[in-house]
Amino acid sequence: IIRTNDDDEDTTIPPLYTGWDWPPGCCPYYRTSFKKHAKEFVEHEHGKIYKNLYEELKRRLEISTDDDVSTETPIALFQNMLPALFETIQTLHSRPEQQEVRFVFRTFGSDLPNIADAITAFARGQHPRYRDFVHPELEMKTIVRGRWKQGEDGVIYQLLDYDDDAIVLASGDNEILQFLQKQTLCGIQDDYDYWSRNNWEPWAGK
């Protein structure tokens, strides 16, 4: 039960579907003609019933005002990232076994530069909750674009320079594996256009 902003009556909110397989007759909102409203879903009549839930989830992502936020790094840099991410990186990197761990961030979006800034600030001890976590080797200095390309023997996956896609950094599974093994932490923007052209099949994605 949640109280809406429109009236004083309690309204039962239909649960959000979180399953992997879509129910018969259903599909993701962003694959419909209403896709243009996806980024404003909770403001639109289709999703405004979930506005309070959205605000609550957004609040939980915020860095508490109880934290010491006196830092040269804007707090907004970390606000849209799950707090568990930083805890996970700290835990894995601080394990006593000294087993080498590599982190690869992958996204179809255009947010890699922002993620790189946040992770780099975190690795420099600029996150207000992790001031003692200073590990320059985890600064996110490498971001690339992953793209599928038609070759003589079929389609091949390549890693391209993020700012100049004419520069091929690695091509094919073996080269890409070797490239990743040299990185402690990096980010890849995957090929959304290719994925969408192939009906979002898993094999055409990441």
Short mmCIF file of C-alpha atoms in Angstrom, two decimals:
data_model
loop_
_atom_site.label_atom_id
_atom_site.label_comp_id
_atom_site.label_asym_id
_atom_site.label_seq_id
_atom_site.Cartn_x
_atom_site.Cartn_y
_atom_site.Cartn_z
CA ILE A 1 0.00 0.00 0.00
CA ILE A 2 1.31 3.42 -0.91
CA ARG A 3 -0.21 6.88 -0.64
CA THR A 4 -0.21 8.77 -3.91
CA ASN A 5 0.33 12.50 -4.27
CA ASP A 6 -2.89 13.00 -6.18
CA ASP A 7 -5.39 12.19 -3.46
CA ASP A 8 -5.78 10.97 0.10
CA GLU A 9 -6.80 7.44 -0.78
CA ASP A 10 -4.53 4.45 -0.42
CA THR A 11 -3.81 2.74 -3.71
CA THR A 12 -2.54 -0.79 -4.17
CA ILE A 13 0.48 -0.65 -6.43
CA PRO A 14 0.84 -3.58 -8.86
CA PRO A 15 4.16 -5.32 -8.19
CA LEU A 16 6.91 -4.72 -10.72
CA TYR A 17 7.84 -7.81 -12.73
CA THR A 18 11.46 -8.83 -12.20
CA GLY A 19 11.50 -12.22 -13.95
CA TRP A 20 13.77 -13.10 -16.86
CA ASP A 21 11.11 -14.49 -19.22
CA TRP A 22 8.39 -12.11 -20.28
CA PRO A 23 4.78 -13.17 -19.58
CA PRO A 24 2.61 -13.88 -22.66
CA GLY A 25 1.59 -10.69 -24.42
CA CYS A 26 4.18 -8.56 -22.63
CA CYS A 27 7.45 -6.93 -23.64
CA PRO A 28 9.85 -4.32 -22.24
CA TYR A 29 8.47 -0.79 -22.22
CA TYR A 30 11.43 0.49 -24.23
CA ARG A 31 10.53 -1.84 -27.12
CA THR A 32 7.12 -0.27 -27.61
CA SER A 33 5.99 2.91 -29.36
CA PHE A 34 6.09 4.56 -25.92
CA LYS A 35 9.88 4.25 -25.71
CA LYS A 36 10.22 8.03 -25.86
CA HIS A 37 8.65 8.17 -22.40
CA ALA A 38 11.04 5.61 -20.87
CA LYS A 39 13.36 8.18 -19.28
CA GLU A 40 10.40 10.00 -17.75
CA PHE A 41 8.34 6.90 -16.95
CA VAL A 42 7.42 7.88 -13.40
CA GLU A 43 6.41 11.37 -14.58
CA HIS A 44 4.22 9.97 -17.37
CA GLU A 45 0.70 8.70 -16.76
CA HIS A 46 1.89 5.16 -17.48
CA GLY A 47 4.28 5.05 -14.56
CA LYS A 48 3.41 7.85 -12.16
CA ILE A 49 1.88 5.30 -9.81
CA TYR A 50 5.47 4.20 -9.09
CA LYS A 51 6.78 7.73 -8.43
CA ASN A 52 6.95 7.26 -4.66
CA LEU A 53 8.80 3.98 -5.08
CA TYR A 54 11.25 5.71 -7.43
CA GLU A 55 11.85 8.50 -4.91
CA GLU A 56 12.46 5.98 -2.13
CA LEU A 57 15.00 4.05 -4.21
CA LYS A 58 16.68 7.30 -5.22
CA ARG A 59 16.88 8.32 -1.55
CA ARG A 60 18.61 5.06 -0.66
CA LEU A 61 21.31 5.75 -3.23
CA GLU A 62 22.13 9.10 -1.72
CA ILE A 63 25.13 9.58 0.52
CA SER A 64 23.72 10.31 3.95
CA THR A 65 24.09 13.81 5.34
CA ASP A 66 25.50 12.09 8.43
CA ASP A 67 28.62 11.28 6.42
CA ASP A 68 31.59 13.61 6.42
CA VAL A 69 31.15 15.09 2.96
CA SER A 70 33.93 17.66 3.12
CA THR A 71 35.81 16.62 0.01
CA GLU A 72 37.06 18.26 -3.16
CA THR A 73 35.17 15.66 -5.18
CA PRO A 74 31.48 16.49 -5.91
CA ILE A 75 29.28 14.04 -4.01
CA ALA A 76 26.96 13.88 -7.04
CA LEU A 77 29.70 11.86 -8.75
CA PHE A 78 28.78 8.84 -6.62
CA GLN A 79 25.04 9.36 -6.19
CA ASN A 80 23.74 7.17 -9.01
CA MET A 81 26.00 4.21 -8.30
CA LEU A 82 25.01 1.33 -6.03
CA PRO A 83 26.87 1.66 -2.70
CA ALA A 84 27.49 -2.10 -2.82
CA LEU A 85 29.78 -1.55 -5.83
CA PHE A 86 32.38 0.32 -3.81
CA GLU A 87 32.13 -2.17 -0.96
CA THR A 88 32.64 -5.04 -3.42
CA ILE A 89 35.73 -3.48 -4.99
CA GLN A 90 37.21 -2.76 -1.58
CA THR A 91 36.51 -6.28 -0.32
CA LEU A 92 37.87 -8.09 -3.37
CA HIS A 93 40.95 -5.90 -3.65
CA SER A 94 41.75 -6.23 0.06
CA ARG A 95 41.55 -10.02 0.31
CA PRO A 96 44.51 -11.51 2.20
CA GLU A 97 44.99 -14.26 -0.37
CA GLN A 98 46.63 -11.74 -2.70
CA GLN A 99 44.86 -13.38 -5.62
CA GLU A 100 44.84 -11.00 -8.55
CA VAL A 101 41.42 -9.58 -9.36
CA ARG A 102 40.48 -7.64 -12.50
CA PHE A 103 37.43 -5.43 -12.91
CA VAL A 104 35.73 -4.87 -16.27
CA PHE A 105 32.79 -2.47 -16.43
CA ARG A 106 30.47 -3.01 -19.40
CA THR A 107 27.59 -0.86 -20.57
CA PHE A 108 25.52 -0.18 -23.66
CA GLY A 109 25.12 3.44 -22.57
CA SER A 110 27.22 6.57 -22.85
CA ASP A 111 28.01 6.78 -19.14
CA LEU A 112 31.53 5.28 -19.10
CA PRO A 113 33.35 8.63 -18.72
CA ASN A 114 31.21 9.42 -15.66
CA ILE A 115 31.80 5.96 -14.23
CA ALA A 116 35.53 6.33 -14.84
CA ASP A 117 35.55 9.65 -12.95
CA ALA A 118 33.68 8.11 -10.00
CA ILE A 119 35.87 4.99 -9.79
CA THR A 120 39.05 7.05 -10.10
CA ALA A 121 37.92 9.40 -7.32
CA PHE A 122 37.07 6.36 -5.18
CA ALA A 123 40.53 4.86 -5.81
CA ARG A 124 42.09 8.14 -4.67
CA GLY A 125 40.28 8.04 -1.33
CA GLN A 126 37.83 10.80 -2.31
CA HIS A 127 34.65 8.87 -1.55
CA PRO A 128 33.42 10.17 1.83
CA ARG A 129 32.81 6.64 3.13
CA TYR A 130 36.13 5.23 1.95
CA ARG A 131 38.71 7.89 2.78
CA ASP A 132 41.33 5.26 3.70
CA PHE A 133 40.94 3.33 0.45
CA VAL A 134 43.75 4.74 -1.70
CA HIS A 135 44.83 2.47 -4.56
CA PRO A 136 46.13 4.29 -7.68
CA GLU A 137 46.25 0.98 -9.56
CA LEU A 138 42.43 0.98 -9.53
CA GLU A 139 42.07 4.35 -11.21
CA MET A 140 39.93 3.84 -14.31
CA LYS A 141 42.22 5.11 -17.05
CA THR A 142 41.18 2.71 -19.80
CA ILE A 143 37.78 2.91 -21.50
CA VAL A 144 37.15 1.45 -24.96
CA ARG A 145 34.34 0.76 -27.38
CA GLY A 146 33.42 -2.82 -28.24
CA ARG A 147 32.12 -3.28 -31.78
CA TRP A 148 31.15 -6.21 -33.98
CA LYS A 149 32.64 -6.21 -37.48
CA GLN A 150 31.98 -8.42 -40.46
CA GLY A 151 35.15 -10.23 -41.46
CA GLU A 152 36.11 -12.84 -44.02
CA ASP A 153 35.35 -15.66 -41.59
CA GLY A 154 32.24 -14.14 -40.07
CA VAL A 155 31.49 -11.51 -37.47
CA ILE A 156 34.31 -10.62 -35.10
CA TYR A 157 34.31 -8.58 -31.90
CA GLN A 158 36.84 -5.75 -31.59
CA LEU A 159 37.91 -3.22 -28.99
CA LEU A 160 38.34 0.28 -30.38
CA ASP A 161 39.84 3.45 -28.95
CA TYR A 162 37.06 5.32 -27.14
CA ASP A 163 37.79 8.66 -28.82
CA ASP A 164 38.91 7.37 -32.23
CA ASP A 165 37.14 4.28 -33.50
CA ALA A 166 39.60 4.02 -36.38
CA ILE A 167 42.14 2.71 -33.87
CA VAL A 168 41.69 -1.02 -33.24
CA LEU A 169 43.18 -2.04 -29.89
CA ALA A 170 42.26 -5.73 -30.01
CA SER A 171 40.44 -7.97 -32.48
CA GLY A 172 39.04 -11.42 -31.79
CA ASP A 173 38.81 -13.45 -28.59
CA ASN A 174 42.52 -14.10 -28.09
CA GLU A 175 43.64 -10.51 -28.55
CA ILE A 176 40.82 -9.19 -26.38
CA LEU A 177 41.68 -11.65 -23.61
CA GLN A 178 45.32 -10.56 -23.73
CA PHE A 179 44.24 -6.91 -23.65
CA LEU A 180 42.02 -7.43 -20.61
CA GLN A 181 44.68 -9.40 -18.77
CA LYS A 182 46.90 -6.31 -18.88
CA GLN A 183 44.24 -4.15 -17.22
CA THR A 184 43.53 -4.08 -13.51
CA LEU A 185 40.36 -2.12 -14.17
CA CYS A 186 38.77 -0.92 -17.41
CA GLY A 187 35.44 -0.14 -19.06
CA ILE A 188 33.84 -1.28 -22.33
CA GLN A 189 30.96 0.38 -24.15
CA ASP A 190 29.28 -2.49 -25.96
CA ASP A 191 27.64 -2.41 -29.38
CA TYR A 192 23.99 -1.54 -28.75
CA ASP A 193 23.20 -0.99 -32.44
CA TYR A 194 24.38 -4.49 -33.33
CA TRP A 195 22.46 -5.96 -30.41
CA SER A 196 19.23 -4.21 -31.42
CA ARG A 197 19.63 -5.21 -35.08
CA ASN A 198 19.74 -8.82 -33.91
CA ASN A 199 16.57 -8.58 -31.84
CA TRP A 200 18.48 -8.26 -28.55
CA GLU A 201 19.65 -11.87 -28.66
CA PRO A 202 22.16 -12.70 -25.87
CA TRP A 203 24.82 -13.85 -28.35
CA ALA A 204 24.78 -10.41 -30.02
CA GLY A 205 25.12 -8.50 -26.76
CA LYS A 206 27.93 -8.54 -24.26
#
